[in-house]
Coordinates of C-alpha atoms and ligand atoms in Angstrom, one line a residue:
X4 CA -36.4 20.8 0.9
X5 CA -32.4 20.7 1.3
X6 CA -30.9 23.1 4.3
X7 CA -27.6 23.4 1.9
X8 CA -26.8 22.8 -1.5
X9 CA -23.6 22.7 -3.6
X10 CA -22.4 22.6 -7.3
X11 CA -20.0 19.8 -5.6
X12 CA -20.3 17.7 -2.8
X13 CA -17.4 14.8 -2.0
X14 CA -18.2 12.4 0.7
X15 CA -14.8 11.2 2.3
X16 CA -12.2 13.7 3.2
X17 CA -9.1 11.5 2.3
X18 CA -6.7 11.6 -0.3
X19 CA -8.9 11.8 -3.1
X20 CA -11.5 13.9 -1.6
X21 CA -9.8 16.3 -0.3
X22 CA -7.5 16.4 -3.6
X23 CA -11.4 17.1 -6.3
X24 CA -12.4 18.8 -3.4
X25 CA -9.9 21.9 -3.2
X26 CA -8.8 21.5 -7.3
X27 CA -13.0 22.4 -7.7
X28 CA -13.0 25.0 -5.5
X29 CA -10.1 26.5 -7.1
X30 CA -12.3 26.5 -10.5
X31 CA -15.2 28.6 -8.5
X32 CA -17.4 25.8 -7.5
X33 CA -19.4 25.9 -4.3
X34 CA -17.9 22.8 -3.0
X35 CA -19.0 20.9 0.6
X36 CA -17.4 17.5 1.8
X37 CA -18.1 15.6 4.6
X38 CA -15.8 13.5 7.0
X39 CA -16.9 11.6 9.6
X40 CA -13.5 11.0 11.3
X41 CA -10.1 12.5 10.7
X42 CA -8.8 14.7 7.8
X43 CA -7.0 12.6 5.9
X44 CA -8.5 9.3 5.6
X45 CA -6.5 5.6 5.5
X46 CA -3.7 7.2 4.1
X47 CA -2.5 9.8 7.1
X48 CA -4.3 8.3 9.9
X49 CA -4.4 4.4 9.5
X50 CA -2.0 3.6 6.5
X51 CA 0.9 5.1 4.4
X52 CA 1.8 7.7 7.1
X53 CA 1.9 6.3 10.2
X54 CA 3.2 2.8 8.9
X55 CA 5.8 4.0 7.2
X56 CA 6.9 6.4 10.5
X57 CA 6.7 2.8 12.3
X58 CA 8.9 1.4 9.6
X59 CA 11.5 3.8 10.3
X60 CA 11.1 2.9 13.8
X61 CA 11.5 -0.7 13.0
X62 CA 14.3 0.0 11.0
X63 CA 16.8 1.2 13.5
X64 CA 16.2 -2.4 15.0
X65 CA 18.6 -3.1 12.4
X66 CA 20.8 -0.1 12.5
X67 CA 22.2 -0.2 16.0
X68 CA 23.3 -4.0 15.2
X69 CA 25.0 -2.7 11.4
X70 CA 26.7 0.2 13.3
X71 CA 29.0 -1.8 15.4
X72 CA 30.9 -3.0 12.0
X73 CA 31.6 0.6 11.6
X74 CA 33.1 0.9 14.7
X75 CA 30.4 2.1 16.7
X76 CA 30.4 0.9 20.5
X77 CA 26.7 0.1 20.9
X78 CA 25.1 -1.2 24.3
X79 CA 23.9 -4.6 23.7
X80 CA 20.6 -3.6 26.0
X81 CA 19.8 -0.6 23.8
X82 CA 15.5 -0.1 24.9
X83 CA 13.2 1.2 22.8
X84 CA 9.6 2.6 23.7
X85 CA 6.7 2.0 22.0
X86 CA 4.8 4.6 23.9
X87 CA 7.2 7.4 22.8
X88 CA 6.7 6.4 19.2
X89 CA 2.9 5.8 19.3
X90 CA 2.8 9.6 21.1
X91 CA 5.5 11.3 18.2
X92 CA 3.4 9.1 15.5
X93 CA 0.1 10.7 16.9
X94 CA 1.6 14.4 17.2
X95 CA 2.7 14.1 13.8
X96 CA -0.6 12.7 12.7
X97 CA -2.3 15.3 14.7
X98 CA 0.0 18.0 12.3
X99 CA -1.2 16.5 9.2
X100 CA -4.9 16.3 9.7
X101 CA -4.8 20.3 10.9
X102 CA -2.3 20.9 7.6
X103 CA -5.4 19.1 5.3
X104 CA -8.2 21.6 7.6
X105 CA -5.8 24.2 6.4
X106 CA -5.8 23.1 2.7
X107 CA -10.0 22.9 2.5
X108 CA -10.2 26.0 4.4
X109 CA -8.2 27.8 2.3
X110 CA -9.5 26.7 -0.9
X111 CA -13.2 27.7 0.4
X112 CA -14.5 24.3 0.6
X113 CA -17.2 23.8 3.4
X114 CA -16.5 21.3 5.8
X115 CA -19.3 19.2 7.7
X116 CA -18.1 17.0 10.1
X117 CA -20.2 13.6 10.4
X118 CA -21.2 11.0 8.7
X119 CA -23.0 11.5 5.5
X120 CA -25.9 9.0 4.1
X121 CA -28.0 9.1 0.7
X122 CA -31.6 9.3 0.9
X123 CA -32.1 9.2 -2.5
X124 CA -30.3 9.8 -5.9
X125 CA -29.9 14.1 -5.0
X126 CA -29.9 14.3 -1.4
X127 CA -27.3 13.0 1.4
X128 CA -28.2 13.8 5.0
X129 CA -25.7 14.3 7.7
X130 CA -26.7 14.6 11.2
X131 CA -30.9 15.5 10.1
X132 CA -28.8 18.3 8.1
X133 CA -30.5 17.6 4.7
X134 CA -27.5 18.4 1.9
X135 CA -28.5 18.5 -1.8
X136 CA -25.8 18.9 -4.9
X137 CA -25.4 19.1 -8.6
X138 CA -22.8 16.2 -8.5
X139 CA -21.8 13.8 -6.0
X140 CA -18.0 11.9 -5.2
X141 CA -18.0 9.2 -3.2
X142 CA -14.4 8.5 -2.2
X143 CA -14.8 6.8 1.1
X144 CA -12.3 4.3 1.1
X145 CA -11.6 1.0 2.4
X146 CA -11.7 -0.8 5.7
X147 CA -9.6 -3.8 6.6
X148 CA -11.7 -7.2 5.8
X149 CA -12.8 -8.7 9.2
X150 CA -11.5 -12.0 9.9
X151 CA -14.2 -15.3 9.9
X152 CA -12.4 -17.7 12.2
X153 CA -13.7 -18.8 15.3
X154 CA -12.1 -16.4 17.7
X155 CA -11.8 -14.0 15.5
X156 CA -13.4 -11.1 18.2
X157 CA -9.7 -11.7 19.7
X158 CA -7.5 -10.3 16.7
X159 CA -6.8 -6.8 15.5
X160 CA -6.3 -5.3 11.8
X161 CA -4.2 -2.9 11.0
X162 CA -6.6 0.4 11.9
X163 CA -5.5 -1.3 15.9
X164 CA -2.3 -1.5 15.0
X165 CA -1.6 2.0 15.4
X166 CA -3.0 2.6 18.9
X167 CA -1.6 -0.4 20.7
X168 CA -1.2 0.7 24.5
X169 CA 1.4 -1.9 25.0
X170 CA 3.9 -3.4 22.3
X171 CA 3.7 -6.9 22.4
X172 CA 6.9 -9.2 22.9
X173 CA 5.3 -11.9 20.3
X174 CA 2.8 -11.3 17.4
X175 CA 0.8 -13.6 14.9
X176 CA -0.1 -11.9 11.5
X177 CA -2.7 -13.6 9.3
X178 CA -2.0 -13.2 5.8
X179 CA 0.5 -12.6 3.0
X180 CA -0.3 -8.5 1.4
X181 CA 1.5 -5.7 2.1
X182 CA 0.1 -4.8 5.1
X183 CA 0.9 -8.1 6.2
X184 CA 4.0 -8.1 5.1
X185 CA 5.0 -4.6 6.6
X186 CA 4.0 -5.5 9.9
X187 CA 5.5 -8.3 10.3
X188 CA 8.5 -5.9 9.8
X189 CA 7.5 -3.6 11.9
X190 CA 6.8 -5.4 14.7
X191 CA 10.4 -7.8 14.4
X192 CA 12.2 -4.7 13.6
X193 CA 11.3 -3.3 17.0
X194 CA 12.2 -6.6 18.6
X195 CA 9.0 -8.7 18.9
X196 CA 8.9 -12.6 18.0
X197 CA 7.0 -13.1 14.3
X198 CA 5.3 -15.4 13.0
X199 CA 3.5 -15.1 9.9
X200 CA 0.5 -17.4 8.4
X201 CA 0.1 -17.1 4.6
X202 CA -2.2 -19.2 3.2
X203 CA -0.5 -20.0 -0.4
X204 CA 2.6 -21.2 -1.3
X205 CA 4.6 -17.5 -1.2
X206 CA 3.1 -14.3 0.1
X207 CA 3.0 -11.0 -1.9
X208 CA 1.3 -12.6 -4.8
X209 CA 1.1 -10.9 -7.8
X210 CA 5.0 -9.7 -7.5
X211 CA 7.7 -10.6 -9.1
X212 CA 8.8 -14.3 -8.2
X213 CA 12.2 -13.5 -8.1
X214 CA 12.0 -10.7 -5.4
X215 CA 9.0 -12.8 -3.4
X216 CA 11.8 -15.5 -2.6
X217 CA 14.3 -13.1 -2.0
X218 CA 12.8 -11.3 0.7
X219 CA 10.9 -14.8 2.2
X220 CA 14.6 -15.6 2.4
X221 CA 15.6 -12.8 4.0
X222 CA 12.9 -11.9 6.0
X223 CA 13.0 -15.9 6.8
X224 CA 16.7 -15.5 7.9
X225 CA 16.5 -12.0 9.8
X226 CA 14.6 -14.5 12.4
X227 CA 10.9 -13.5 11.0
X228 CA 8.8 -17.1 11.0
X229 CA 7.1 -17.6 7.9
X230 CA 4.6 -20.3 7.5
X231 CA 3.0 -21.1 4.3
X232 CA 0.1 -23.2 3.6
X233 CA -1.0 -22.1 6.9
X234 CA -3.9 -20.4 7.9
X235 CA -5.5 -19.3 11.9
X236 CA -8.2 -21.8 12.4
X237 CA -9.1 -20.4 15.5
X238 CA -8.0 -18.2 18.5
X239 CA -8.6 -18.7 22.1
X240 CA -7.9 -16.2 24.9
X241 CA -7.0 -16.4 28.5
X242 CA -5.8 -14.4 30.8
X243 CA -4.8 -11.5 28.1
X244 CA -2.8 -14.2 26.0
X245 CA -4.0 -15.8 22.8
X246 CA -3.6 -19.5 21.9
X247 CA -3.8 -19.6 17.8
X248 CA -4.8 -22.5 16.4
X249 CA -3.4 -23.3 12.9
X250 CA -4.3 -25.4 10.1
X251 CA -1.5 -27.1 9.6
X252 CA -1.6 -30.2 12.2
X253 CA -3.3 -28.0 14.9
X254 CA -0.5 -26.6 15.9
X255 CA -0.7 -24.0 18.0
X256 CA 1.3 -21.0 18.8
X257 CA 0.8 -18.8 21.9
X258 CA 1.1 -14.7 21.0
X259 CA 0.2 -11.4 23.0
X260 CA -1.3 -9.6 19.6
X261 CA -2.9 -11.7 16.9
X262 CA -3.3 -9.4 13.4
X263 CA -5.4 -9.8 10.5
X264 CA -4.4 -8.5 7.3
X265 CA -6.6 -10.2 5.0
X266 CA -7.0 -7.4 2.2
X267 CA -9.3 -4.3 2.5
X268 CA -13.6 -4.2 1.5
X269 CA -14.4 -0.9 0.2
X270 CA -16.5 0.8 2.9
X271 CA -20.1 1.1 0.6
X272 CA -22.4 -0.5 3.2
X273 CA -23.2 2.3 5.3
X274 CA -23.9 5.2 2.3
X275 CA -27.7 4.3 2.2
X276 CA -26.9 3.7 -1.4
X277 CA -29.8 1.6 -1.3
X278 CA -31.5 4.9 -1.0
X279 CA -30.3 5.4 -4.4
X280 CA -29.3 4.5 -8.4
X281 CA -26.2 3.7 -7.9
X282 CA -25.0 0.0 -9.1
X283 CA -22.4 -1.8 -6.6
X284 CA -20.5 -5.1 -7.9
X285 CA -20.1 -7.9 -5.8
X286 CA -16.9 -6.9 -4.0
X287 CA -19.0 -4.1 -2.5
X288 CA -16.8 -1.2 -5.0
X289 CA -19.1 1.4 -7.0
X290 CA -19.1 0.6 -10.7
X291 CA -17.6 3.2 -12.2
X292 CA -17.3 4.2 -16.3
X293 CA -13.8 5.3 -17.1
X294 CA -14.7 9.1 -16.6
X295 CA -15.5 8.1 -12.7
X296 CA -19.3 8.6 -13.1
X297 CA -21.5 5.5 -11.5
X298 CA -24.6 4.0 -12.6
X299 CA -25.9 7.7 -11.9
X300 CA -25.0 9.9 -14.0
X301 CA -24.2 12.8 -11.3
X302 CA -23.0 10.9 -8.5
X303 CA -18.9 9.7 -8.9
X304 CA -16.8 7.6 -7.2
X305 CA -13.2 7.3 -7.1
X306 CA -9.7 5.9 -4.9
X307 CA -10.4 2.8 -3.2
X308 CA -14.0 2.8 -3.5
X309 CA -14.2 2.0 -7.0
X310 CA -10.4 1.2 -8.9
X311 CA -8.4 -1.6 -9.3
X312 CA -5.3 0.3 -7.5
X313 CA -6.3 0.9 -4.2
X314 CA -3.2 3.5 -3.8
X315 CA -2.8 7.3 -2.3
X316 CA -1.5 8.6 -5.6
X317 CA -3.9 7.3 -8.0
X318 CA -6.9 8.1 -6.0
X319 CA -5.5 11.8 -5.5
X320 CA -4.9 11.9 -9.2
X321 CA -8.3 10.7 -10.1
X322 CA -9.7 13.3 -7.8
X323 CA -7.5 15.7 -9.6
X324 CA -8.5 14.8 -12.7
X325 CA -12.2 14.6 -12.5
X326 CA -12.4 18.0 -10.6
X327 CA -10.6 19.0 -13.7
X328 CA -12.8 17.8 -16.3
X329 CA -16.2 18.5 -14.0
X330 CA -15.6 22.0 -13.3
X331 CA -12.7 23.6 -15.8
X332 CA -13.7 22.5 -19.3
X333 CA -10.3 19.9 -19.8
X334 CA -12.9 16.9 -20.9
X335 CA -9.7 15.5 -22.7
X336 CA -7.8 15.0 -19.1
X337 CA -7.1 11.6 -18.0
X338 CA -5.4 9.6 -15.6
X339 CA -2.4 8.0 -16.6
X340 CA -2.4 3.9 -15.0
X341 CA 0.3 2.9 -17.0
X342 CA 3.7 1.8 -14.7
X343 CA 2.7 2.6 -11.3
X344 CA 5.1 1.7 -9.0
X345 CA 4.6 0.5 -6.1
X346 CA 6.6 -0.4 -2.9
X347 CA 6.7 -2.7 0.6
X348 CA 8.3 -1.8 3.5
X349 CA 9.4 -4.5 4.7
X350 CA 13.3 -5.6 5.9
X351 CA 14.8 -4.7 3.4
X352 CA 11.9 -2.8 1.5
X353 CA 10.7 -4.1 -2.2
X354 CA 9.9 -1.9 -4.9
X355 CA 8.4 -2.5 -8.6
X356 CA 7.0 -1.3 -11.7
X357 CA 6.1 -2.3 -14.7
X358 CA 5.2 -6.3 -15.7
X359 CA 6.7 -9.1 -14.1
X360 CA 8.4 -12.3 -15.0
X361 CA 5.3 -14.0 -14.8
X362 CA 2.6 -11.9 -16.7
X363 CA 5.3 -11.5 -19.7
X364 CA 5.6 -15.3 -19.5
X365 CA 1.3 -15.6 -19.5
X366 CA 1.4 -13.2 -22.6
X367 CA 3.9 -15.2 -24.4
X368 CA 6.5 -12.4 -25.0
X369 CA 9.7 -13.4 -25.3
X370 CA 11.6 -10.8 -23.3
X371 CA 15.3 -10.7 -22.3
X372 CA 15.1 -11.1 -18.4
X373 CA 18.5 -8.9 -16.7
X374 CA 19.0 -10.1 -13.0
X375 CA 21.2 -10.2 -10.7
X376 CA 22.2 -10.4 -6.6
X377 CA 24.8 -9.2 -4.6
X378 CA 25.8 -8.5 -1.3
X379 CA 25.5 -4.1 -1.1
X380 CA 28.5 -2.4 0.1
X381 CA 27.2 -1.4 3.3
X382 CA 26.8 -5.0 4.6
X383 CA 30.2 -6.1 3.9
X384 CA 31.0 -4.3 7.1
X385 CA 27.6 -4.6 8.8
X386 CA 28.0 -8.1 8.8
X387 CA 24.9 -8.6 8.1
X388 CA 23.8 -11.6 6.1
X389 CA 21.6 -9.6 3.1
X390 CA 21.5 -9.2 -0.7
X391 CA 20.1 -7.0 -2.9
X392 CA 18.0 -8.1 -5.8
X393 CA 17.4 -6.0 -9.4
X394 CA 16.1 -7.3 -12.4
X395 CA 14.8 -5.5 -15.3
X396 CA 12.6 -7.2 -18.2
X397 CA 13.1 -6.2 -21.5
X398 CA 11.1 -6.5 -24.9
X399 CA 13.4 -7.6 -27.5
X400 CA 11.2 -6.4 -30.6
X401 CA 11.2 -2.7 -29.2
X402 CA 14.0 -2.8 -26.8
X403 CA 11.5 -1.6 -23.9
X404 CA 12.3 -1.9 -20.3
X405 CA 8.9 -3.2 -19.3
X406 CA 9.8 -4.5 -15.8
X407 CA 11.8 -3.4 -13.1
X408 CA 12.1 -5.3 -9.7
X409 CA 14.7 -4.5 -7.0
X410 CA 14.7 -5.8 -3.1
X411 CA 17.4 -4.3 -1.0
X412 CA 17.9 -1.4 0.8
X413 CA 16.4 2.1 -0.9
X414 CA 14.4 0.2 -2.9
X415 CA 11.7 2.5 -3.1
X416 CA 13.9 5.9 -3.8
X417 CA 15.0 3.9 -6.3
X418 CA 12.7 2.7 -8.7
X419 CA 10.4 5.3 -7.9
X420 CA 13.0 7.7 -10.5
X421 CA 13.2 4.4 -12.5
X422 CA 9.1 4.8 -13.1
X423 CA 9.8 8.3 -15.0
X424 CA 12.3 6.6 -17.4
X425 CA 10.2 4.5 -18.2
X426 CA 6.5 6.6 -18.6
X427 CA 8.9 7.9 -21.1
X428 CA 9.3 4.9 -22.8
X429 CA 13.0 4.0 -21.8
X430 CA 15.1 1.9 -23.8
X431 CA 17.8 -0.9 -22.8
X432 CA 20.3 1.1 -24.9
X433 CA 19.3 4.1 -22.9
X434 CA 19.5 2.2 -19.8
X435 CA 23.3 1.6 -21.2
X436 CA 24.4 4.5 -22.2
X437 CA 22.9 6.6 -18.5
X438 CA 26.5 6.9 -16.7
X439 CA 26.5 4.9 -13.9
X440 CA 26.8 6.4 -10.4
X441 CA 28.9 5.2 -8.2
X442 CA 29.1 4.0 -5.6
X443 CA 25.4 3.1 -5.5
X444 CA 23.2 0.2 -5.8
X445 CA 21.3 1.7 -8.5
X446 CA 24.1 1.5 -11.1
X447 CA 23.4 -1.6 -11.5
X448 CA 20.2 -1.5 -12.9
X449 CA 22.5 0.8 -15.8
X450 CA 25.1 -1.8 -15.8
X451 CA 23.3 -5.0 -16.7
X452 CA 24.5 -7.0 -19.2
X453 CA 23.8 -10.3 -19.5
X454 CA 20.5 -11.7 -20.1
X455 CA 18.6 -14.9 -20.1
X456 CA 15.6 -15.0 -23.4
X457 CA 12.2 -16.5 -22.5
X458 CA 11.8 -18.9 -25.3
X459 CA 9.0 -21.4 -26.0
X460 CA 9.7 -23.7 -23.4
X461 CA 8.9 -20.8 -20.6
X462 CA 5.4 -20.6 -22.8
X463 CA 4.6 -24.0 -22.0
X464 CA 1.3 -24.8 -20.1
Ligands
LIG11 P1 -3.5 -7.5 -0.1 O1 -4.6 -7.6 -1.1 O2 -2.2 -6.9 -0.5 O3 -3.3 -8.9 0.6 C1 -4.3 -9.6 1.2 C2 -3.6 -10.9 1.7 O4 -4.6 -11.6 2.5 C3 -3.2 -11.9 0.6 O5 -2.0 -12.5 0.9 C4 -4.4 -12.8 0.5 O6 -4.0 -14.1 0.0 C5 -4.8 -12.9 2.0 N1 -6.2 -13.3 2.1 C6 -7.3 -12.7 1.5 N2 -8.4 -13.3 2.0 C7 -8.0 -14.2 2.9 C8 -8.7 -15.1 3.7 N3 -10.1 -15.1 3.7 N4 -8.1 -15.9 4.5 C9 -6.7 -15.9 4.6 N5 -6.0 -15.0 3.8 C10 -6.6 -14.2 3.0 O7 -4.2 -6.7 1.1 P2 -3.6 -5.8 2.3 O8 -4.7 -5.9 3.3 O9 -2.2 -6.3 2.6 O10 -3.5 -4.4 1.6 C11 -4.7 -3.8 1.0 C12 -4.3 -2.9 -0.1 O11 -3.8 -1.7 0.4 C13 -3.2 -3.4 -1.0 O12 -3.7 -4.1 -2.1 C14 -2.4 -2.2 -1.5 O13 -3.0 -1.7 -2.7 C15 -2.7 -1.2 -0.4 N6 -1.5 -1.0 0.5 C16 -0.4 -0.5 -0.1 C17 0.8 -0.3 0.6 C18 2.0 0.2 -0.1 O14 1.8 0.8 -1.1 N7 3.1 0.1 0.5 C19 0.9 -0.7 2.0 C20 -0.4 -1.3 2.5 C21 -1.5 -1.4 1.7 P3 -4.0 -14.5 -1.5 O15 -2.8 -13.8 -2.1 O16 -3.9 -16.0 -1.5 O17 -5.3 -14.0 -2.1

């Protein structure tokens, strides 16, 4: 016997649940979700929001210094406090998750706080409160990956990162992703010492080559202290500080805050899904067809849990999508994966979409590669010692932009516009004949002329 039952019920009130949530409601079905924390999931509470807010923060590290080429007198002992940026962070946080109560409320969707387990393929129970449905989501996120060193009890991940009572004057982050990455900006914007241990050759693998130097140069000379081929062998603790232990020659740096960012494990272990049908792989996502649905056919999964781009946008239009298809008829509706773009905030931020140098080169096409560098305008009376990097990729056979890389500052603004042109199947020609506007950085990308061709030799093993 249930207590409750729905036509919908979404487990995980983040971006994604919330988003099939509300869109089913809307349609007229009786919809339930359950949260066991904060509206809003990774995204407004540990992630996008409050790391970008702290980005901003970290950026101004860099402002007061630019401002004084433009004639601004500022103190040299300018302070900043964490405190008051931890307490705006959390009051704007707090705004958020009351704006997504609003959002369920509104749209009728019931919501049961606490944490929701299956006890078999039709029946979740939260609290003793048994809950049965027609169809299930799960969209329950990630967590960050716990760290396996010895000492690892001593480090944080990034869900710590954002409640830190006291900002510490010199950090150690453990590996070479975005979150990494973004921290380590974060945390040398506002003035701590940073070192980074990335256990490859060059963090942010999987971007584009060019930009990955560019900003491990930059990031390298803002003062950030990048060390590759290294890894935290261990971490011992005394007194409050932290001795890390590396891998290359023992050395060993001494830090206040040591921070794992070692990817994210999608958070499946604690659904009872053993309880149930439902088939996990071995990274611990739901298997999913491409119409969401899992190993059973009325329970589906979606966001983090279960696709290959763990990212607000695509989870909330999957969420979208599916509510769509499940409870108004549009069967045909699908989520478009093609050119997502994608940013890092880092100093100065990185943005991309389409392929890069290096997956055109492993399919053998032999596209015309635009790039270039340059020092923008702003810096030549900041001072400060910074290029901007573009370069777009383009198919000769079709003329296609397929790639479009840029480092420097606005990144992000930037190419995000750049992603519409080309969903729409943008052209190098109609990359030439957009008017450029100017003064910007982006003209550039409308300006490119000259090319190097990937030929045969770049095809070679
Ligand atoms: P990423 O997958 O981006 O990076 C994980 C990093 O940790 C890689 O450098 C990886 O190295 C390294 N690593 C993995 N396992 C180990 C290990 N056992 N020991 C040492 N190093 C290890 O994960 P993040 O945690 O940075 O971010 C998770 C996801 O969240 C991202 O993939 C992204 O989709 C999303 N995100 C998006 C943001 C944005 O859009 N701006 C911001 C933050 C997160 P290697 O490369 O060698 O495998």
């Amino acid at each position: 016997m249930s207590d409750k039952h729905f036509d919908y019920f979404v487990i995980g009130a983040g971006s994604g649940g919330v988003r099939s949530a509300r869109i089913a409601a809307g349609h007229g079905a009786k919809v339930g979700i359950a949260e066991a924390s904060k509206l809003g999931g990774t995204c407004v509470n540990l992630g996008c929001v409050p790391k970008k807010l702290m980005a901003y923060g970290a950026d101004y590290g860099y402002h007061f210094d630019d401002a004084r080429g433009f004639g601004w007198d500022v103190p040299k002992d300018v302070s900043f406090s964490w405190a008051k940026l931890i307490e705006n962070k959390n009051a704007e946080i707090d705004r958020l998750n009351s704006i997504y109560g609003s959002l369920l409320e509104n749209s009728g969707v019931e919501l049961i706080n606490g944490h929701a387990k299956f006890i078999d393929n039709n029946t979740v129970e939260i609290d003793g409160q048994k809950i049965t449905a027609d169809k299930f989501l799960i969209a329950v996120g990630g967590r960050p990956r716990a760290p396996e060193f010895e000492g690892a009890e001593h480090c944080i991940v990034s869900d710590d990162a954002f409640f830190l009572d006291k900002f510490p004057e010199r950090v150690v982050i453990q590996g070479g992703g975005y979150i990494a990455v973004e921290f380590a900006h974060i945390f040398h914007g506002m003035g701590a010492h940073v070192t980074l241990l990335y256990r490859g050759s060059l963090f942010l693998r999987g971007f584009d080559e060019t930009m990955r130097v560019a900003l491990s140069d930059e990031m390298k000379k803002a003062g950030v202290d990048l060390r590759y081929n290294c890894d935290i062998s261990s971490v011992s603790e005394k007194d409050g500080a932290f001795t890390v232990c590396t891998t290359q020659d023992d050395e060993e740096i001494e830090a206040d805050l040591v921070m794992s960012a070692i990817g994210r494990v999608p958070v499946t272990d604690t659904l009872g899904l053993e309880n149930t049908d439902v088939k996990l792989a071995d990274n611990g996502q739901v298997i999913v067809n491409d119409q969401y649905e899992s190993s059973v056919g009325h329970i589906y999964a979606l966001g983090d849990v279960a696709n290959d781009f763990p990212l607000t946008p695509v989870a909330i239009q999957e969420g979208h999508v599916l509510a769509d298809r499940l409870f108004d008829g549009q069967k045909d509706r699908k989520v478009n994966y093609e050119n997502i773009a994608t940013a890092i905030f880092s100093a100065p931020p990185c943005a991309t979409v389409g392929m890069t140098e290096d997956e055109v080169i492993a399919k053998k096409i032999k596209a015309r590669i635009y790039d270039g560098s340059f020092t923008p305008m702003k810096h030549r009376l900041s001072g400060r010692d910074e290029k901007t990097v573009m370069k777009l990729i383009v198919e000769p056979d079709t003329d296609k932009v397929i790639g479009l890389h840029m480092m420097g500052l606005d990144a992000p603004e930037i190419v995000q516009g750049f992603a519409v042109a080309m969903n729409c199947g943008a052209t190098k020609a109609d990359f030439d004949r957009t008017m450029a506007m100017h003064p910007t950085a982006a003209e550039e990308f409308v300006t490119m002329r000259s090319f190097r061709e990937l030929s045969d030799i770049d095809f070679e093993d």
